[in-house]
Amino acid sequence: MIPMSTLERTAYELMAKAAIEIPDDYLAGLRRCANTETGDLSAFVIQAMLENYEAAKQDRRAMCGDTGLPRWYVKIGNEAKMEGGPVALEAALRRATARATREVPLRPNRVHPLWRTDHDNNVGINAPEIEYAFHPDVDWIDLTTVHKGGLFGSDYRMLFPGDGIEGIKRFYLDTLIGFGKRGLACQPAIVGVGLGGSKDTSVVLGKQASCLRVVGSRNPDPKIAALEDEFKQLGNSIGMGAMGFIGTSMVIDCHIEVGYCRTGGMPMSVHMFCLSSRRATARIHPDGKVEFRTDPEWFTDYSRRSTVEWERPLVEAAE
Amino acid sequence: MAGSGLKTIHLKLPASTEDLCKLEIGSVAYLTGRVFTAREAVYKHAIEDGAGMPASRAELGLANFHCSPAASVNPDGSHIVGAVTATASFRFAKWLDDWFKISGCNIIIGKGGMTSEVYRNAFVPNNAIYLTTVGYGTGALLGRGIRRVARVYWLEELGLAQAIWVLEVENFGPFLVESDLNGNSLFERENAKIAPGLERLYEGTRPATLRRYGETDDKTDEVI
Ligand code: SF4
């Protein structure tokens, strides 16, 4: 049985970690940009960002004053048992969010869309978002928080099969250029592309692709992986760098996730995870042991399973 | 390192028109003195509700930061300011002419700047310039430049995020000079340099079958 107090304490720690410590994979990607960027202004911006991450860690303060919209991804092992059940878990995540807002502190960013009512704690109707996934054969729970910034850098469009890769490329470029100007998207970014699914799925997949996969990871489908490489390259040849200044640093990496869609359509979404690509994950075991990491490992062979039954890979089954 | 060749200026606040005159777009600026946060709710309250300014120019300073700090109020009434980061400024353009008149501000600090049209129509006549934050995620560096919170106005009326936070700052930055006293824009200069390459980039792509209202196919346009 996983104690709820451990879950709540871990959730709070994750909130602070996400806000303060830039994940290593993004940092390494940005350092590569710093080494190759030739645009003066863009290089200055990247250098300032690298100093900023150091300052955040040293001072234990949020790396960006806009601490984004804190949200949760929960992956529950099929054999996991938690004290109080999922309702208690949701309450714990909401409490941890509110406490972190006050104590880290995070910026209270959540208001009612019409009345602009502000609880000053990032909690409200349907907030924070909590998404769930499950994993076979294990007894742990993975908690991931993402503090996604930015009013800009995301878009959705209904394309059709006839639009083809050429149409996908155009919409990708449109989004990067439109939101890249003046650096509205706070690039260089991890760009996520969601292809297919129903409309809402395509948006969810794109967001997860940008926020929950680490820089350097590739889609297991080799043809999609090749597209990811091509799109990264394409984004970096726009001529635009950080803040929309001349340069080559637009895309730290590009991740594509797909879902089966209607025969007649090809919905597509694009998301940009900004210079404050904040995510933190912890695995909580039944004996109370907690392991922190920055790779959410959200997408797995299981989550991407493509047919009716899930067949365990042979290696795992042999164990 | 590329980028270290940029010109750097340290400005004392409040800045005089002569000080601002020396600023060139694309220079790096650090500020020492007093700045205050104000964004949509403040503009609405001060201008549309007719509340005016909550304090004198000497108390607030003349540098308006488009920002809400990651801050909270301690039980004893003191404040913690963690990190500060600007919010996108273009959406505040409509209030600026009136705002300059009632606030006397001559520096606007924010994210992403405004269009050169707004600079010409609202900034230039009021001898004001625009400084953009860098990144824009340099909140922790900016947080280091804040010496103390001098005072918070309209906390109850507008909430933590929208209230006016008057900040005493020292070597607060970095910022980039986005507009000068003649209304030139650094972003627009850079956009114009990038524009010629766009046509080639789009070769081999295809416009979507299903169009959208109001869509432009001119990639040199901006979305703001
Ligand atoms: S988009 Fe990201 S880096 Fe930019 S201001 Fe928002 S949180 Fe900060």
XYZ file of C-alpha atoms and ligand atoms in Angstrom:
551
model
C 0.000 0.000 0.000
C 1.451 3.356 -1.005
C 0.891 5.876 1.825
C -0.973 9.005 0.755
C 1.323 11.204 2.855
C 4.272 10.013 0.747
C 2.390 10.828 -2.442
C 1.493 14.306 -1.240
C 4.992 15.102 0.021
C 6.513 13.837 -3.221
C 4.048 15.877 -5.259
C 5.116 19.021 -3.419
C 8.797 18.273 -4.003
C 8.127 17.690 -7.686
C 6.463 21.082 -7.962
C 9.543 22.807 -6.525
C 11.960 20.757 -8.639
C 10.073 21.465 -11.850
C 9.955 25.191 -11.202
C 13.626 25.517 -10.246
C 15.740 22.877 -12.026
C 15.918 22.756 -15.806
C 15.966 19.104 -16.970
C 19.414 17.883 -18.116
C 18.289 16.786 -21.567
C 16.933 20.244 -22.397
C 19.975 21.935 -20.876
C 22.349 19.815 -22.978
C 20.301 20.656 -26.071
C 20.492 24.355 -25.326
C 24.261 24.129 -24.731
C 24.586 22.609 -28.212
C 22.655 25.621 -29.560
C 25.006 27.955 -27.681
C 27.970 26.323 -29.396
C 26.588 26.554 -32.888
C 24.549 29.782 -32.855
C 26.175 32.473 -34.984
C 23.530 35.201 -34.636
C 24.865 37.748 -32.105
C 21.581 38.622 -30.471
C 20.278 35.048 -30.444
C 23.553 33.834 -28.906
C 23.321 36.544 -26.238
C 19.821 35.377 -25.324
C 20.906 31.736 -25.029
C 23.885 32.704 -22.885
C 21.602 34.716 -20.588
C 19.289 31.716 -20.288
C 22.164 29.414 -19.337
C 23.168 31.879 -16.601
C 19.559 32.084 -15.528
C 19.273 28.336 -14.894
C 22.383 28.540 -12.704
C 20.949 31.473 -10.771
C 17.668 29.595 -10.266
C 19.447 26.531 -8.855
C 21.818 28.512 -6.634
C 19.098 30.739 -5.193
C 16.413 28.014 -5.171
C 14.085 30.357 -7.025
C 11.786 29.696 -9.968
C 13.722 29.871 -13.271
C 10.973 31.902 -14.913
C 8.626 34.353 -13.231
C 5.852 32.863 -15.287
C 5.699 29.517 -13.602
C 3.213 28.341 -16.208
C 0.193 26.178 -15.638
C 1.220 23.411 -13.249
C -0.441 20.125 -14.200
C -0.158 16.417 -13.413
C 0.390 13.173 -15.252
C -0.176 10.069 -13.179
C 0.821 6.606 -14.283
C -0.554 3.870 -12.101
C 0.872 0.375 -12.118
C -1.745 -2.317 -12.554
C -0.710 -3.884 -9.247
C -0.377 -0.590 -7.329
C -2.551 0.067 -4.287
C -2.788 3.497 -2.745
C -4.135 4.452 0.619
C -7.475 6.217 0.204
C -7.731 5.401 -3.513
C -7.743 7.737 -6.502
C -10.042 10.304 -4.889
C -7.519 10.775 -2.082
C -4.753 11.036 -4.678
C -6.547 13.834 -6.517
C -7.041 15.695 -3.262
C -3.325 15.259 -2.441
C -2.276 16.609 -5.836
C -4.523 19.635 -5.439
C -3.192 20.298 -1.943
C 0.419 19.971 -3.105
C -0.259 22.392 -5.961
C -1.775 24.977 -3.641
C 1.018 24.636 -1.084
C 3.739 24.883 -3.724
C 2.131 28.020 -5.118
C 2.436 29.645 -1.717
C 5.797 28.274 -0.628
C 8.063 27.903 -3.681
C 6.470 30.408 -4.618
C 4.787 29.873 -7.976
C 2.817 32.548 -9.704
C -0.911 32.114 -9.176
C -1.822 31.776 -12.839
C -5.248 30.184 -12.680
C -8.364 32.287 -12.843
C -11.982 31.681 -13.811
C -12.247 32.303 -17.568
C -15.185 34.699 -17.254
C -15.145 36.154 -13.745
C -11.332 36.113 -13.434
C -11.780 34.824 -9.864
C -8.342 33.983 -8.481
C -7.807 31.589 -5.578
C -4.118 32.556 -5.577
C -3.186 28.863 -5.476
C -3.352 27.505 -9.049
C -6.365 25.389 -8.136
C -9.867 25.863 -9.474
C -12.563 24.286 -11.622
C -10.852 21.616 -13.759
C -7.484 22.862 -12.574
C -4.867 21.536 -12.273
C -5.353 19.026 -15.069
C -4.672 15.451 -14.021
C -4.170 12.902 -16.797
C -3.929 9.198 -16.142
C -2.233 6.244 -17.724
C -1.744 2.680 -16.572
C 1.085 0.241 -16.839
C 0.949 -3.565 -16.755
C 2.583 -5.824 -14.148
C 4.064 -3.171 -11.823
C 3.123 -1.895 -8.374
C 4.499 1.659 -8.433
C 2.943 5.035 -9.220
C 4.739 7.602 -11.376
C 3.862 11.219 -10.686
C 4.937 13.778 -13.265
C 4.347 17.477 -13.115
C 4.723 19.771 -16.087
C 4.700 23.548 -15.698
C 3.794 24.522 -19.210
C 4.325 28.179 -20.026
C 3.169 30.250 -22.863
C -0.021 31.618 -24.328
C 1.671 31.140 -27.693
C 3.324 28.437 -29.721
C 0.447 25.974 -30.010
C -2.053 25.517 -32.785
C -4.479 22.957 -34.138
C -5.690 22.382 -37.658
C -7.878 19.867 -39.466
C -5.903 18.650 -42.451
C -6.979 15.989 -44.906
C -5.125 12.945 -46.193
C -4.723 14.741 -49.535
C -2.774 17.548 -47.814
C -0.031 14.983 -47.289
C 3.397 15.569 -45.789
C 3.559 18.831 -47.766
C 0.502 20.122 -45.883
C 1.886 18.914 -42.561
C 5.143 20.745 -43.241
C 3.366 23.950 -44.119
C 1.297 23.985 -40.940
C 4.407 23.169 -38.904
C 6.299 26.068 -40.463
C 3.325 28.428 -40.128
C 3.148 27.737 -36.403
C 6.888 28.089 -35.826
C 7.226 31.271 -37.843
C 4.021 32.907 -36.606
C 4.894 32.345 -32.956
C 8.654 32.512 -33.428
C 8.625 36.152 -34.442
C 9.529 38.334 -31.460
C 10.110 35.058 -29.641
C 6.486 34.796 -28.567
C 7.018 31.040 -28.129
C 10.177 31.558 -26.031
C 12.198 29.323 -28.325
C 14.461 27.357 -28.736
C 11.711 24.886 -27.952
C 10.932 21.205 -27.822
C 8.336 21.025 -30.559
C 5.637 18.387 -30.255
C 3.446 17.382 -33.162
C 0.248 15.406 -32.660
C -1.030 13.684 -35.768
C -4.351 11.904 -36.008
C -6.674 10.765 -33.265
C -9.905 12.667 -32.865
C -9.487 16.460 -32.625
C -8.963 16.513 -28.888
C -6.608 13.526 -29.036
C -4.434 15.220 -31.605
C -4.046 18.225 -29.316
C -3.330 16.042 -26.278
C -0.782 13.908 -28.166
C 1.080 16.957 -29.474
C 1.289 18.449 -26.012
C 2.476 15.193 -24.499
C 5.013 14.791 -27.311
C 6.562 18.156 -26.466
C 6.294 17.967 -22.680
C 6.746 14.289 -21.812
C 9.486 13.065 -24.150
C 13.126 13.934 -23.561
C 15.393 15.635 -26.074
C 17.027 12.999 -28.265
C 14.264 10.418 -27.932
C 12.794 9.081 -31.154
C 9.459 7.568 -32.124
C 9.793 3.768 -32.423
C 8.440 3.876 -35.994
C 11.615 4.470 -38.044
C 9.780 6.506 -40.685
C 8.278 8.795 -38.067
C 11.696 9.040 -36.404
C 13.138 10.177 -39.746
C 10.391 12.822 -39.983
C 11.298 14.032 -36.493
C 14.900 14.546 -37.638
C 13.759 16.270 -40.799
C 11.368 18.589 -38.958
C 14.010 19.542 -36.406
C 16.332 20.454 -39.253
C 13.560 22.317 -41.103
C 12.707 24.407 -38.039
C 16.332 25.339 -37.567
C 16.698 26.482 -41.153
C 13.992 29.168 -40.925
C 16.755 31.654 -40.189
C 15.267 32.472 -36.818
C 16.820 31.968 -33.411
C 15.947 32.897 -29.841
C 13.473 35.804 -29.540
C 12.973 35.790 -33.307
C 16.423 37.292 -33.891
C 18.452 36.062 -36.820
C 19.880 32.665 -36.045
C 19.606 28.905 -36.224
C 18.281 28.010 -32.764
C 14.564 27.451 -33.084
C 14.019 23.778 -32.332
C 15.887 21.862 -29.626
C 14.125 18.737 -30.788
C 10.961 17.660 -32.575
C 8.748 14.823 -31.337
C 5.846 13.356 -33.256
C 3.128 11.157 -31.779
C 0.320 9.600 -33.767
C -3.123 8.177 -33.112
C -5.537 6.406 -35.411
C -7.974 8.920 -36.905
C -11.053 9.070 -39.122
C -10.477 7.762 -42.610
C -11.307 11.152 -44.133
C -9.209 13.394 -41.884
C -5.727 14.118 -40.591
C -5.981 16.426 -37.578
C -2.702 17.987 -36.534
C -1.476 19.977 -33.564
C 1.818 21.721 -32.870
C 3.099 22.652 -29.396
C 6.244 24.390 -28.293
C 7.738 23.634 -24.877
C 9.639 26.821 -24.101
C 12.990 27.881 -22.660
C 11.548 26.873 -19.316
C 10.799 23.275 -20.318
C 9.791 22.296 -16.821
C 9.010 18.727 -15.927
C 9.827 16.452 -13.015
C 8.896 12.850 -12.289
C 9.016 10.581 -9.274
C 8.350 6.873 -8.937
C 6.741 5.933 -5.635
C 7.022 2.321 -4.546
C 4.792 0.473 -2.052
C 7.615 0.374 0.537
C 7.671 4.186 0.504
C 10.856 4.449 -1.580
C 10.822 7.473 -3.912
C 13.045 7.897 -6.990
C 13.216 11.255 -8.743
C 14.060 11.691 -12.418
C 13.394 14.070 -15.326
C 12.324 11.563 -17.981
C 8.592 10.955 -17.534
C 8.766 7.723 -19.622
C 5.166 8.446 -20.490
C 5.133 6.883 -23.929
C 5.846 3.157 -23.861
C 5.244 0.190 -26.108
C 2.201 -0.419 -23.978
C 0.804 3.109 -24.354
C 1.417 3.013 -28.095
C -0.055 -0.476 -28.531
C -1.761 -0.707 -31.871
C -4.132 -3.605 -31.775
C -6.746 -5.258 -29.576
C -4.614 -7.311 -27.242
C -1.401 -6.209 -25.582
C 1.303 -8.772 -26.137
C 4.171 -8.516 -23.721
C 7.545 -8.247 -25.392
C 9.413 -11.554 -25.095
C 12.259 -10.210 -22.941
C 9.937 -8.847 -20.301
C 7.758 -11.938 -20.350
C 10.800 -14.163 -19.785
C 11.751 -12.335 -16.572
C 31.408 33.731 -27.620
C 29.048 35.234 -30.172
C 26.795 37.815 -28.572
C 29.324 39.218 -26.127
C 30.011 42.053 -28.546
C 26.735 43.808 -27.749
C 26.862 47.300 -26.284
C 25.891 47.418 -22.598
C 24.386 50.382 -20.723
C 23.624 50.898 -17.027
C 20.699 53.263 -16.522
C 19.755 55.081 -13.309
C 16.022 55.458 -12.800
C 14.094 57.629 -13.260
C 15.791 58.181 -16.604
C 15.876 61.573 -18.291
C 15.081 62.106 -21.959
C 18.806 62.784 -22.479
C 19.647 59.358 -21.022
C 17.086 57.655 -23.256
C 18.370 59.557 -26.267
C 21.618 57.593 -26.049
C 19.954 54.193 -26.298
C 20.286 52.277 -29.547
C 18.122 49.327 -30.493
C 19.881 46.027 -29.853
C 21.903 47.332 -26.883
C 21.826 45.540 -23.538
C 20.495 47.547 -20.574
C 20.600 47.124 -16.783
C 18.468 49.281 -14.478
C 18.984 50.696 -10.999
C 16.226 52.547 -9.176
C 12.482 52.035 -9.026
C 10.192 50.118 -11.376
C 6.564 49.136 -10.915
C 4.444 46.348 -12.361
C 1.205 47.194 -14.162
C -0.771 45.157 -16.678
C -4.335 44.921 -18.002
C -6.211 45.124 -14.719
C -4.213 48.207 -13.687
C -4.805 49.900 -17.046
C -8.501 49.148 -16.867
C -8.788 50.357 -13.309
C -6.653 53.475 -13.743
C -7.966 54.504 -17.156
C -11.368 52.963 -17.843
C -12.702 53.082 -14.258
C -11.138 56.519 -13.890
C -9.252 55.626 -10.705
C -6.076 57.388 -11.850
C -2.730 56.481 -10.286
C -2.609 55.153 -6.701
C 0.493 57.185 -5.796
C 2.781 59.991 -6.975
C 5.314 59.642 -9.769
C 8.114 59.857 -7.250
C 6.679 56.911 -5.325
C 5.956 54.698 -8.303
C 8.826 55.676 -10.577
C 8.578 56.129 -14.345
C 9.356 52.597 -15.511
C 6.367 50.308 -16.011
C 7.050 46.572 -16.099
C 4.472 44.325 -17.820
C 4.772 41.577 -15.307
C 3.310 39.683 -12.415
C 5.952 38.483 -9.990
C 6.011 34.927 -8.622
C 5.420 36.417 -5.200
C 3.484 35.861 -2.045
C 2.569 37.790 1.078
C 3.901 36.573 4.439
C 1.615 36.499 7.478
C 3.483 39.562 8.854
C 2.610 41.521 5.707
C 6.110 41.382 4.145
C 6.597 39.903 0.695
C 8.646 37.176 -0.970
C 9.468 37.779 -4.618
C 10.908 34.709 -6.284
C 11.262 35.246 -9.992
C 9.840 37.910 -12.301
C 9.120 37.556 -15.978
C 7.352 39.842 -18.376
C 4.077 39.103 -20.102
C 3.428 39.831 -23.795
C 2.977 43.565 -24.242
C 1.261 43.902 -27.610
C -2.166 43.410 -26.087
C -1.811 46.516 -23.916
C -1.218 48.859 -26.853
C -4.698 50.342 -26.834
C -4.268 51.849 -23.368
C -0.804 53.272 -23.783
C -1.473 56.778 -24.998
C -3.732 57.521 -22.017
C -1.375 55.611 -19.762
C 1.645 57.753 -20.655
C -0.411 60.877 -19.923
C -1.561 59.818 -16.458
C 1.541 57.891 -15.346
C 4.315 59.978 -16.892
C 6.184 56.747 -17.645
C 9.057 56.926 -20.108
C 10.199 53.292 -20.029
C 7.970 50.336 -20.741
C 9.490 46.943 -19.987
C 7.841 43.808 -21.273
C 7.873 40.813 -23.543
C 7.930 40.997 -27.316
C 7.543 44.718 -27.817
C 4.824 46.431 -29.812
C 4.555 47.420 -33.443
C 6.512 50.395 -34.734
C 3.156 52.005 -35.470
C 2.398 52.009 -31.736
C 5.898 53.365 -31.064
C 5.371 56.230 -33.490
C 1.867 57.066 -32.309
C 2.132 56.599 -28.557
C 5.790 56.285 -27.496
C 7.569 58.928 -29.579
C 5.247 61.830 -28.630
C 5.747 60.923 -24.965
C 9.527 60.471 -25.173
C 9.231 56.860 -24.140
C 11.167 53.766 -25.114
C 10.572 50.041 -24.840
C 12.920 47.539 -23.206
C 12.314 43.852 -23.769
C 13.214 41.160 -21.294
C 15.552 38.481 -22.611
C 14.669 34.922 -23.338
C 12.026 35.427 -22.132
C 12.615 33.110 -19.261
C 15.348 34.991 -17.366
C 13.134 35.289 -14.297
C 15.725 34.090 -11.808
C 18.340 36.605 -13.000
C 15.766 39.375 -12.824
C 14.718 38.179 -9.381
C 18.321 38.693 -8.205
C 18.172 42.334 -9.238
C 15.265 43.088 -6.910
C 16.482 44.626 -3.648
C 13.086 44.901 -2.009
C 9.401 45.402 -2.539
C 8.847 49.075 -1.728
C 5.090 48.825 -1.677
C 2.120 46.997 -3.201
C -0.946 48.901 -4.375
C -4.399 47.562 -5.261
C -3.604 44.108 -3.894
C -7.129 43.637 -2.623
C -8.857 45.045 -5.657
C -6.802 43.254 -8.292
C -5.183 40.198 -6.639
C -1.527 39.200 -6.307
C -0.831 38.781 -10.007
C -2.415 41.997 -11.210
C -1.580 44.369 -8.350
C 0.975 47.167 -8.672
C 4.276 45.989 -7.158
C 6.764 48.792 -6.670
C 10.241 47.272 -6.782
C 13.593 48.744 -5.751
C 16.066 47.291 -8.224
C 19.820 47.250 -8.671
C 21.591 46.132 -11.844
C 18.239 44.721 -12.839
C 18.491 42.961 -16.172
C 19.492 42.065 -18.748
C 17.086 43.854 -21.072
C 17.436 44.650 -24.755
C 16.547 48.035 -26.194
C 13.663 47.222 -28.535
C 12.521 50.732 -29.446
C 14.415 54.002 -29.438
C 13.168 57.579 -29.130
C 12.572 57.654 -32.898
C 10.236 54.671 -32.738
C 12.486 52.117 -34.488
C 11.859 48.490 -33.550
C 14.571 45.865 -33.153
C 12.122 43.006 -33.744
C 10.863 44.509 -36.965
C 14.417 45.018 -38.129
C 15.141 41.323 -37.522
C 11.857 40.198 -39.130
C 12.793 42.106 -42.248
C 16.159 40.344 -42.385
C 14.565 36.899 -42.055
C 11.751 37.540 -44.563
C 13.705 37.058 -47.822
C 14.547 33.415 -46.995
C 10.976 32.371 -46.256
C 9.823 31.778 -49.811
C 12.485 29.148 -50.399
C 11.734 27.510 -47.087
C 8.098 26.976 -48.083
C 8.995 25.353 -51.394
C 7.517 21.861 -51.521
C 4.815 22.614 -48.941
C 1.136 22.858 -49.685
C -1.587 25.192 -48.330
C -4.278 23.373 -46.342
C -7.328 22.201 -48.299
C -9.639 23.586 -45.632
C -9.003 27.326 -45.245
C -9.709 29.552 -42.258
C -11.386 32.948 -42.113
C -8.966 35.816 -41.891
C -6.007 33.679 -42.914
C -3.046 35.337 -44.543
C -0.552 33.608 -46.774
C 1.960 36.415 -46.471
C 4.636 34.894 -44.229
C 6.216 38.287 -43.646
C 3.091 39.273 -41.658
C 3.061 38.993 -37.897
C 0.356 37.428 -35.747
C 0.235 40.249 -33.188
S 6.800 30.727 -22.368
Fe 8.195 29.686 -20.892
S 10.129 30.848 -20.832
Fe 8.532 32.087 -21.823
S 7.732 33.396 -20.192
Fe 6.383 31.602 -20.346
S 7.241 30.065 -18.935
Fe 8.806 31.655 -19.229
